[in-house]
XYZ file of C-alpha atoms in Angstrom:
670
model
C -12.291 -10.124 48.321
C -13.627 -6.798 47.202
C -10.539 -6.398 45.104
C -11.158 -9.744 43.290
C -14.873 -8.836 42.668
C -13.745 -5.447 41.275
C -11.229 -7.191 38.949
C -13.922 -9.607 37.718
C -16.448 -6.909 36.928
C -13.650 -4.919 35.203
C -12.775 -8.021 33.061
C -16.431 -8.266 32.041
C -16.490 -4.589 31.025
C -13.138 -4.989 29.229
C -14.021 -7.843 26.998
C -17.476 -6.582 26.098
C -15.788 -3.247 25.064
C -13.426 -5.052 22.701
C -15.934 -7.299 20.940
C -18.873 -4.898 21.124
C -20.767 -7.100 23.585
C -21.222 -10.100 21.218
C -19.219 -12.469 23.537
C -20.421 -10.875 26.900
C -22.707 -13.903 27.483
C -19.746 -16.343 27.620
C -17.620 -14.091 29.947
C -20.551 -13.226 32.359
C -21.418 -16.938 32.647
C -17.806 -18.030 33.455
C -17.086 -14.936 35.764
C -20.391 -15.374 37.478
C -19.309 -18.998 38.452
C -16.019 -17.666 39.576
C -17.643 -14.920 41.642
C -19.983 -17.469 43.387
C -16.851 -19.686 44.077
C -14.979 -16.820 45.597
C -17.933 -16.184 48.071
C -16.999 -19.537 49.785
C -14.052 -18.694 52.127
C -13.005 -22.340 51.849
C -12.031 -21.828 48.280
C -9.631 -19.158 49.031
C -6.968 -21.443 50.587
C -4.216 -20.222 52.740
C -3.529 -16.510 53.456
C -0.455 -16.599 51.393
C -2.643 -17.549 48.410
C -4.760 -14.525 49.032
C -1.867 -12.300 49.098
C -0.642 -13.831 45.728
C -4.041 -12.978 44.158
C -4.004 -9.462 45.514
C -0.575 -8.774 43.908
C -1.706 -10.434 40.729
C -4.909 -8.417 40.725
C -2.819 -5.067 41.062
C -0.765 -6.064 38.066
C -3.761 -6.935 36.001
C -5.515 -3.634 36.921
C -2.506 -1.629 35.725
C -2.513 -3.618 32.429
C -6.185 -3.260 31.971
C -6.033 0.523 32.297
C -3.256 0.595 29.653
C -5.393 -1.544 27.363
C -8.461 0.500 27.752
C -6.617 3.710 26.834
C -5.030 1.891 23.886
C -8.389 0.715 22.691
C -10.050 4.112 22.960
C -7.255 5.544 20.744
C -7.197 2.790 18.179
C -10.879 1.580 17.899
C -12.118 2.135 14.332
C -14.712 4.767 13.891
C -17.898 2.739 12.665
C -19.432 3.867 9.519
C -22.691 2.064 8.198
C -21.535 2.640 4.590
C -18.091 1.210 5.075
C -17.196 -2.311 3.518
C -16.854 -4.855 6.365
C -13.590 -6.752 6.541
C -14.944 -10.190 7.163
C -11.691 -11.533 8.197
C -11.212 -8.880 10.880
C -14.802 -9.469 12.195
C -14.131 -13.289 12.446
C -10.844 -12.391 14.254
C -12.979 -10.441 16.785
C -15.361 -13.254 17.267
C -12.727 -15.918 17.643
C -10.469 -13.708 19.673
C -13.161 -13.424 22.315
C -13.844 -17.262 22.177
C -10.052 -17.812 22.557
C -9.601 -15.594 25.620
C -12.722 -16.932 27.280
C -11.547 -20.504 26.595
C -7.957 -19.824 27.849
C -7.815 -16.758 29.884
C -4.449 -17.779 31.333
C -2.717 -17.367 27.923
C -1.179 -13.968 27.331
C -1.386 -12.814 23.795
C -2.654 -16.178 22.288
C -2.207 -16.599 18.504
C -5.117 -15.578 16.412
C -4.894 -17.088 12.931
C -8.053 -16.691 10.833
C -7.733 -17.004 6.927
C -9.783 -17.645 3.941
C -9.973 -21.440 3.352
C -7.823 -22.684 0.558
C -10.462 -25.348 -0.291
C -13.748 -23.708 -0.662
C -15.657 -27.075 -0.778
C -14.739 -27.700 2.866
C -15.213 -24.069 4.292
C -15.341 -20.390 3.748
C -12.631 -19.538 6.333
C -10.461 -21.363 8.732
C -9.263 -20.538 12.349
C -5.828 -22.316 12.675
C -4.947 -21.120 16.257
C -5.332 -24.411 18.144
C -1.985 -25.832 17.258
C -0.038 -22.955 18.440
C -2.083 -22.543 21.596
C -1.296 -26.337 22.329
C 2.405 -25.409 22.088
C 1.927 -22.449 24.486
C -0.015 -24.484 27.053
C 2.587 -27.295 26.868
C 5.349 -24.759 27.580
C 3.187 -23.847 30.793
C 3.064 -27.587 31.877
C -0.448 -28.148 30.555
C -0.778 -30.878 27.846
C -4.024 -30.452 25.723
C -4.446 -31.711 22.217
C -5.263 -29.236 19.537
C -8.663 -30.785 18.782
C -9.667 -30.378 22.502
C -8.672 -26.704 22.224
C -10.577 -26.219 19.091
C -13.712 -27.899 20.691
C -13.450 -25.500 23.605
C -13.050 -22.337 21.401
C -16.215 -23.493 19.374
C -18.101 -23.983 22.652
C -17.193 -20.415 23.701
C -18.138 -18.808 20.396
C -20.593 -16.032 21.101
C -23.827 -15.543 19.162
C -22.957 -13.582 15.973
C -24.348 -12.467 12.782
C -22.016 -14.052 10.325
C -21.162 -17.722 11.179
C -23.637 -20.483 9.960
C -21.669 -23.388 11.438
C -18.255 -24.546 12.362
C -16.515 -27.929 12.018
C -13.139 -29.316 13.248
C -10.989 -30.804 10.612
C -7.673 -32.636 10.956
C -5.567 -32.032 14.044
C -7.471 -28.922 15.129
C -8.395 -26.716 12.234
C -11.722 -24.911 12.649
C -13.605 -24.802 9.436
C -15.996 -21.749 9.256
C -19.160 -21.455 7.058
C -20.675 -18.116 6.566
C -24.281 -17.378 6.559
C -25.603 -16.689 3.084
C -28.111 -14.038 4.137
C -25.206 -12.134 5.871
C -23.075 -12.206 2.690
C -26.062 -11.252 0.594
C -26.759 -8.238 2.829
C -23.096 -7.022 2.611
C -23.292 -7.234 -1.228
C -26.508 -5.177 -1.053
C -24.776 -2.567 1.057
C -21.848 -2.503 -1.357
C -24.358 -1.900 -4.380
C -26.286 0.897 -2.483
C -23.373 2.657 -0.925
C -20.610 2.031 -3.545
C -17.174 0.592 -2.807
C -16.299 2.410 0.601
C -13.179 1.950 2.391
C -13.200 -0.119 5.729
C -13.444 1.794 9.036
C -10.258 3.637 9.876
C -9.117 3.703 13.430
C -7.309 7.155 13.270
C -6.680 9.481 10.198
C -2.885 9.344 10.106
C -0.520 11.530 8.107
C 1.351 9.583 5.422
C 4.497 10.826 3.538
C 5.398 8.954 0.365
C 8.894 9.852 -1.147
C 8.916 8.477 -4.728
C 10.005 9.054 -8.320
C 12.928 11.411 -7.407
C 14.730 11.950 -10.793
C 17.825 14.135 -11.158
C 17.501 17.515 -12.530
C 19.476 18.006 -16.043
C 19.177 14.174 -16.684
C 16.414 12.285 -18.552
C 14.106 10.149 -16.592
C 14.983 6.656 -17.515
C 13.426 3.127 -17.031
C 15.030 3.068 -13.486
C 12.645 5.710 -12.415
C 9.708 3.816 -13.827
C 9.254 1.435 -10.907
C 9.588 4.090 -8.070
C 7.059 6.360 -9.831
C 4.487 3.642 -10.562
C 4.774 1.810 -7.119
C 4.946 5.061 -5.096
C 1.856 6.459 -6.882
C -0.126 3.259 -6.260
C 0.810 3.285 -2.544
C -0.385 6.953 -2.264
C -3.768 6.025 -4.099
C -4.322 3.168 -1.547
C -3.651 5.313 1.439
C -5.860 8.026 -0.002
C -8.641 5.713 -0.713
C -8.415 4.316 2.936
C -8.806 7.958 4.293
C -5.311 8.817 5.281
C -3.809 12.334 4.865
C -1.153 11.608 2.126
C 1.688 13.960 1.140
C 3.150 12.855 -2.161
C 6.903 14.152 -2.231
C 9.339 14.057 -5.286
C 12.791 14.341 -3.769
C 14.479 15.515 -6.875
C 18.331 15.889 -7.135
C 18.367 19.586 -7.736
C 21.446 20.720 -5.906
C 25.207 19.711 -5.811
C 28.501 20.267 -7.492
C 27.088 19.300 -11.075
C 25.180 22.554 -11.136
C 28.472 24.459 -11.206
C 29.513 22.852 -14.437
C 26.004 23.327 -15.938
C 25.941 27.038 -15.025
C 29.539 27.557 -16.300
C 28.588 25.876 -19.644
C 25.396 27.900 -19.853
C 27.362 31.144 -19.394
C 29.621 30.135 -22.326
C 27.082 28.917 -24.748
C 24.360 31.465 -23.960
C 26.179 34.654 -22.737
C 22.913 36.605 -22.700
C 21.034 34.058 -20.839
C 19.788 36.674 -18.122
C 18.059 38.559 -20.808
C 16.834 35.879 -23.300
C 15.756 32.438 -22.064
C 18.286 29.918 -23.600
C 16.715 27.410 -26.088
C 17.893 24.268 -24.388
C 15.890 21.544 -26.141
C 17.969 18.627 -25.071
C 19.148 18.823 -21.569
C 20.786 15.433 -21.649
C 22.978 16.465 -24.411
C 23.814 19.737 -22.584
C 24.734 17.813 -19.460
C 27.107 15.508 -21.435
C 28.697 18.598 -23.064
C 29.315 20.337 -19.685
C 30.590 16.945 -18.183
C 33.125 16.445 -20.975
C 34.415 19.991 -20.501
C 34.584 19.394 -16.824
C 36.554 16.371 -17.053
C 38.990 17.714 -19.820
C 39.383 21.473 -19.336
C 41.138 22.558 -16.089
C 40.116 26.216 -16.402
C 36.479 25.266 -16.936
C 36.702 22.864 -13.895
C 37.980 25.738 -11.733
C 35.135 28.068 -13.007
C 32.548 25.335 -12.358
C 33.690 25.104 -8.636
C 33.454 28.841 -8.374
C 29.943 28.748 -9.739
C 28.985 26.188 -7.089
C 30.199 28.519 -4.254
C 28.343 31.458 -5.800
C 25.092 29.397 -6.191
C 25.325 28.219 -2.513
C 25.890 31.857 -1.568
C 22.637 32.435 -3.347
C 23.836 35.148 -5.685
C 20.771 36.238 -7.826
C 22.206 35.749 -11.325
C 23.381 32.157 -10.309
C 20.023 31.305 -8.795
C 18.305 32.521 -11.857
C 20.605 30.298 -14.009
C 19.893 27.309 -11.693
C 16.132 27.870 -11.849
C 16.412 27.933 -15.877
C 18.013 24.613 -15.786
C 15.585 23.180 -13.298
C 12.593 24.372 -15.263
C 13.847 22.693 -18.506
C 13.922 19.396 -16.599
C 10.571 19.861 -14.974
C 8.998 20.229 -18.363
C 10.450 16.971 -19.396
C 9.514 15.169 -16.138
C 5.946 16.497 -16.519
C 5.589 14.936 -19.861
C 6.020 11.519 -18.169
C 3.899 12.370 -15.176
C 1.036 13.481 -17.455
C 1.279 10.169 -19.474
C 1.090 8.084 -16.283
C -1.368 10.560 -14.338
C 1.047 11.088 -11.537
C 0.469 13.881 -8.955
C 3.596 15.073 -7.016
C 4.756 17.908 -4.971
C 8.511 18.669 -5.701
C 10.715 19.173 -2.733
C 14.091 18.565 -3.983
C 17.495 18.617 -2.020
C 17.631 22.469 -2.257
C 14.571 22.599 -0.059
C 16.318 21.225 2.785
C 19.646 23.219 2.401
C 19.041 25.585 5.348
C 17.863 22.722 7.540
C 21.192 20.833 7.210
C 23.253 23.077 9.441
C 20.795 22.647 12.318
C 20.843 18.972 11.839
C 24.670 18.762 12.000
C 24.598 20.993 15.078
C 22.123 18.774 16.882
C 24.170 15.784 16.252
C 27.322 17.705 17.392
C 25.628 18.857 20.680
C 24.486 15.371 21.508
C 28.068 14.162 21.086
C 27.365 11.897 18.129
C 29.741 13.412 15.545
C 33.402 12.208 15.106
C 36.216 13.637 12.972
C 37.581 11.254 10.306
C 40.291 12.796 8.023
C 38.570 16.155 7.940
C 35.079 14.633 7.530
C 32.383 14.843 10.214
C 30.892 11.302 10.561
C 28.053 9.723 12.711
C 28.092 6.082 13.702
C 24.436 4.988 14.361
C 23.928 2.317 17.054
C 24.159 -1.259 15.594
C 25.427 -0.119 12.194
C 29.059 -0.755 10.896
C 28.933 2.013 8.285
C 28.872 5.671 9.360
C 27.048 8.620 7.853
C 29.105 11.509 6.433
C 27.211 14.702 7.571
C 30.050 17.107 6.406
C 32.731 16.580 3.757
C 36.243 17.503 4.210
C 35.702 20.743 2.068
C 32.848 21.653 4.392
C 30.129 20.727 2.023
C 27.093 18.643 2.898
C 26.262 15.161 1.517
C 23.189 13.001 0.535
C 23.436 11.691 4.128
C 22.930 15.147 5.423
C 20.073 15.930 3.131
C 18.253 12.769 3.849
C 18.509 13.293 7.642
C 17.227 16.972 7.217
C 14.313 15.593 5.034
C 13.447 12.917 7.675
C 13.587 15.338 10.382
C 11.343 17.865 8.515
C 8.739 15.097 7.806
C 8.677 13.909 11.480
C 8.662 17.314 13.126
C 7.192 19.811 10.611
C 4.854 17.541 8.551
C 4.164 15.548 11.769
C 4.036 12.309 9.798
C 2.839 9.023 11.365
C 3.986 6.997 8.442
C 6.977 7.832 6.071
C 7.685 5.534 3.152
C 10.699 5.805 0.782
C 10.180 3.987 -2.630
C 13.527 3.528 -4.159
C 15.631 0.692 -5.573
C 16.683 -2.041 -3.084
C 20.350 -1.023 -3.483
C 19.640 2.045 -1.285
C 18.323 -0.214 1.569
C 21.438 -0.122 3.621
C 21.673 3.598 3.310
C 18.245 4.247 4.678
C 18.862 1.485 7.432
C 21.696 3.739 8.723
C 19.719 6.929 8.266
C 16.821 5.558 10.303
C 19.087 4.123 13.006
C 20.736 7.636 13.369
C 17.299 9.207 13.562
C 16.218 6.833 16.367
C 19.446 7.100 18.123
C 19.116 10.919 18.476
C 15.524 10.414 19.477
C 13.600 11.873 16.601
C 11.081 9.024 16.527
C 10.240 5.766 18.168
C 9.667 3.043 15.732
C 6.914 1.483 17.900
C 4.854 4.683 17.384
C 5.987 6.078 13.999
C 6.454 3.961 10.969
C 9.416 4.862 8.918
C 10.038 2.278 6.071
C 12.052 1.751 2.824
C 9.984 0.014 0.341
C 12.647 -1.216 -1.889
C 12.229 -2.888 -5.315
C 14.334 -4.809 -7.731
C 15.639 -3.706 -11.149
C 13.961 -3.704 -14.574
C 15.603 -6.390 -16.794
C 15.385 -6.917 -20.587
C 14.188 -10.067 -22.205
C 17.877 -11.183 -22.091
C 17.608 -11.097 -18.304
C 20.235 -8.343 -18.174
C 19.701 -4.686 -17.171
C 17.167 -3.167 -19.484
C 19.175 -0.940 -22.055
C 19.064 0.126 -25.787
C 20.762 -1.813 -28.346
C 23.710 0.659 -28.150
C 24.040 -0.011 -24.492
C 22.528 3.293 -23.320
C 19.882 3.593 -20.551
C 16.325 3.421 -21.935
C 14.696 6.917 -21.808
C 11.377 6.713 -20.128
C 9.560 8.871 -22.665
C 10.890 6.666 -25.470
C 9.450 3.566 -23.642
C 6.029 5.215 -23.254
C 5.827 6.286 -26.920
C 6.710 2.628 -27.889
C 3.919 1.423 -25.705
C 1.393 3.675 -27.402
C 2.506 2.438 -30.858
C 2.248 -1.239 -29.815
C -0.996 -0.752 -28.148
C -2.475 0.748 -31.303
C -1.078 -2.068 -33.379
C -2.700 -4.454 -30.957
C -6.184 -2.700 -31.248
C -5.923 -2.670 -35.061
C -5.220 -6.455 -35.060
C -8.311 -6.944 -33.224
C -10.058 -4.624 -35.746
C -11.283 -2.272 -32.919
C -10.497 0.592 -35.330
C -13.614 -0.397 -37.375
C -15.850 -0.462 -34.428
C -14.604 2.495 -32.212
C -14.783 6.192 -33.030
C -11.351 7.867 -33.536
C -11.711 9.544 -30.032
C -12.726 6.141 -28.425
C -9.703 4.496 -30.283
C -7.184 6.980 -28.801
C -8.726 6.535 -25.473
C -8.407 2.909 -25.674
C -4.898 3.263 -26.886
C -3.609 5.173 -23.908
C -5.697 2.964 -21.521
C -4.036 -0.219 -22.822
C -0.550 1.275 -23.320
C 0.000 2.905 -19.879
C -2.186 0.474 -18.082
C -0.138 -2.505 -19.309
C 3.081 -0.807 -18.364
C 1.916 -0.055 -14.898
C 0.207 -3.432 -14.268
C 3.394 -5.323 -15.501
C 5.304 -3.701 -12.922
C 2.803 -3.820 -10.091
C 1.762 -7.537 -10.677
C 5.282 -8.591 -9.805
C 6.608 -8.689 -6.252
C 8.229 -5.364 -5.983
C 11.168 -6.963 -4.022
C 12.183 -9.070 -7.040
C 13.662 -7.957 -10.409
C 11.235 -8.256 -13.385
C 11.502 -8.674 -17.110
C 10.144 -5.970 -19.237
C 8.468 -7.462 -22.264
C 5.896 -5.585 -24.483
C 4.702 -8.769 -25.794
C 3.774 -10.373 -22.504
C 2.164 -7.194 -21.063
C -0.026 -6.654 -24.086
C -1.164 -10.314 -24.228
C -4.882 -10.608 -23.452
C -4.468 -13.875 -21.860
C -3.324 -14.518 -18.266
C -2.647 -11.990 -15.462
C -2.201 -8.866 -17.570
C -3.836 -5.484 -17.631
C -4.918 -6.160 -21.355
C -6.923 -9.281 -20.022
C -8.293 -7.346 -17.043
C -9.337 -4.255 -18.992
C -11.006 -6.331 -21.748
C -12.774 -8.336 -19.016
C -14.008 -5.193 -17.266
C -15.318 -3.805 -20.497
C -17.245 -7.013 -21.213
C -18.794 -6.935 -17.593
C -19.860 -3.287 -17.983
C -21.420 -4.220 -21.408
C -23.769 -6.913 -20.027
C -26.275 -4.340 -18.590
C -25.929 -2.205 -21.657
C -26.861 -5.114 -23.981
C -29.788 -6.050 -21.833
C -30.973 -2.441 -22.037
C -30.737 -1.871 -18.190
C -29.576 1.628 -17.374
C -27.890 2.811 -14.048
C -31.095 4.127 -12.609
C -32.638 0.677 -12.998
C -29.638 -1.039 -11.339
C -29.665 1.536 -8.482
C -33.472 0.859 -7.821
C -32.652 -2.998 -8.076
C -29.968 -2.585 -5.591
C -32.325 -1.218 -3.041
C -35.198 -3.688 -3.666
C -33.818 -6.940 -4.914
C -32.150 -9.600 -2.695
C -28.835 -10.727 -4.066
C -29.467 -14.555 -4.207
C -26.464 -16.813 -3.764
C -27.973 -20.321 -4.232
C -25.740 -21.463 -7.081
C -22.234 -22.428 -6.022
C -20.784 -20.073 -8.612
C -22.832 -17.120 -7.324
C -21.735 -17.918 -3.720
C -18.095 -18.172 -4.811
C -18.242 -14.915 -6.702
C -20.033 -13.060 -3.862
C -17.352 -14.152 -1.295
C -14.614 -13.066 -3.628
C -16.026 -9.685 -4.081
C -16.201 -9.039 -0.321
C -12.540 -10.084 0.258
C -11.557 -6.761 -1.211
C -11.102 -4.877 2.223
C -9.064 -7.738 3.539
C -6.757 -7.320 0.483
C -6.289 -3.593 1.042
C -5.670 -3.976 4.776
C -2.968 -6.591 4.169
C -1.137 -4.243 1.545
C -1.086 -1.348 4.108
C 0.973 -3.787 6.282
C 3.395 -5.156 3.808
C 3.213 -2.622 1.033
C 3.189 -5.445 -1.705
C 0.830 -4.261 -4.344
C 1.054 -7.529 -6.442
C -1.498 -8.863 -3.840
C -4.074 -6.583 -5.358
C -3.205 -7.584 -8.960
C -3.550 -11.210 -7.948
C -6.979 -10.382 -6.409
C -8.269 -8.618 -9.458
C -7.199 -11.639 -11.712
C -8.971 -13.953 -9.375
C -12.013 -11.840 -9.195
C -12.117 -11.767 -13.072
C -11.577 -15.564 -13.596
C -14.241 -16.199 -10.792
C -16.658 -13.936 -12.619
C -15.980 -15.877 -15.880
C -16.791 -19.049 -14.093
C -20.027 -17.602 -12.744
C -21.015 -16.040 -16.111
C -20.428 -19.318 -17.924
C -22.752 -21.237 -15.502
C -25.458 -18.698 -14.590
C -27.532 -16.870 -17.189
C -27.817 -13.170 -16.320
C -29.827 -12.318 -19.399
C -31.892 -14.931 -21.290
C -32.577 -14.193 -25.012
C -34.890 -15.740 -27.591
C -32.553 -17.914 -29.776
C -34.228 -17.030 -33.024
C -34.848 -13.332 -32.645
C -32.227 -12.449 -30.045
C -34.664 -10.430 -28.108
C -34.183 -10.289 -24.315
C -37.058 -12.403 -22.743
C -35.748 -12.575 -19.152
C -33.353 -10.728 -16.961
C -32.196 -12.389 -13.754
C -31.732 -9.075 -11.825
C -29.873 -10.561 -8.738
C -27.220 -11.787 -11.151
C -27.059 -8.583 -12.937
C -26.358 -7.029 -9.456
C -23.506 -9.478 -8.981
C -22.179 -8.196 -12.365
C -22.464 -4.711 -11.059
C -20.730 -5.559 -7.744
C -17.813 -7.178 -9.523
C -17.296 -4.187 -11.857
C -17.549 -1.795 -9.021
C -14.808 -3.544 -7.127
C -12.641 -4.015 -10.168
C -12.867 -0.162 -10.887
C -11.848 0.673 -7.494
C -8.896 -1.812 -7.801
C -7.976 -0.262 -11.001
C -8.014 3.192 -9.565
C -5.778 2.242 -6.815
C -3.350 0.728 -9.278
C -3.513 3.851 -11.518
C -5.196 2.173 -14.535
C -7.837 4.015 -16.355
C -10.430 1.680 -17.996
C -12.582 2.907 -20.856
C -16.235 2.169 -21.313
C -15.536 0.653 -24.940
C -12.551 -1.159 -26.082
């Protein structure tokens, strides 16, 4: 009996802990009734029943302690300035009600989503149908509507739900309190766009871009560079410790032929820095000699050996070649505003021997025609960790890099942003790392974020007319030319100063290239088209950048400065009486939900879709609700509806932060 009472009170503490006491009333009421019932010995039944209850209590106490520890580790740190994730808050409320209604269900489904039909509700809880199936499997037949009714009955008092209704077979429609939404908007305006609370500041390593030294960056590197940078920006905004790594191809047999060609073409390279202006041409020359001249090929192999032995003259030659490439890469990174720390394959050379030794000592290495290979559990293809000539491979360097990121960097999350074609390779690398015990996927997240290829408008791989791969710098230069043509077509050169025009040109050119990539599901291929990406209609950067500039101009045209807006944010209620005001307010506040979803699936097109929805929702609002009223004859401002000006400001603030995460750089005038 005492054990049962102990369990009841523990349960009461547990649920109040999870839901911050909001649903304590429901649990205290139901558990008090159960305690009273247990005080009557007649209700205990036979002794065997009591023994069963004691066994069950022991198991539940064990699970309870585990859950308490887990909650203490993962509970978000509350911050009064942080934006509230309304969806998560509703999940807390409904989660408590579901558990109170059906405590016998283990891990009941919790499905809360924004309503697809705003006229019927703001959000929906769709858990009842799945719960009915779970109860049926346990031998209890209950209709989803009955379950929904019981959930609603057990909803605790809360700050955000105005009313609930049951629709269809058991959908629970949720209507939010307007004063609650208004207050959240006021908080946003006063505090700025702040990230939602973070449970734990984790270390995130993102491996992206990764061009090859001595080769031009081409359009194939575009997606990795843009997608990886945006992922980093997202995690950085959310408060994670982010390490941006550029795993360049700066080691291998190709450097033997490059150094041999350098020695022949610039014999005094050690004294005078060689004037290599076109490294791509230099690479092609050395490759042609390597394929056709046997003596040159032998010297190239000797150069590789001497480089790997780290002879000073050969290290200097290698550094010279790498520096030429780095300067070319940096031109691209400067255009796209990309920040990276270079850690190429050479960085991990000394670690590879230890990695191979570790796999050998664990008995995972097999010999295959002179090669050393590793078969990971559940994988049909092996990794080659040592070639027959004793050299290391990409497999070895990737294993060494992963080990370094897990043990030296102590990463909690590791993301590789490469094309989908490398997916099977990373699958084997990750499986080998798990097999040897480097990480537990339930604790550490190691993921390959693959992406499709860039296609031309003919739906074939994007190439030049001559069939060559498109150089990335040429592509960016073409973007600049076309964006200037677009601005001049709109006669912006007659309105903007020369300095403003150049800023607008770069903003549109590079913003459109980035957005065209990010607005597509990264898993799919996408067609590269300057005409489409520069179109200022539809879901494009051009449309969004122009929309943002127009929103920012509303306050300026009404002669309202930032100080006046800040003061109004602290003293003016954001009224949401008009249906378009209400729709816009709710849309603005979905921003934290969108970001949280992207951290789970790494699909950045969701943010692009949200920004487009926000811009079009704002247009609906602006067309129906006067923010500034002017005299029709004189054009003078006669009335400013300040609460609507605040909605304009909140929209612009969220759009600006969304642009920042996507790597877009809007300008004040366009």
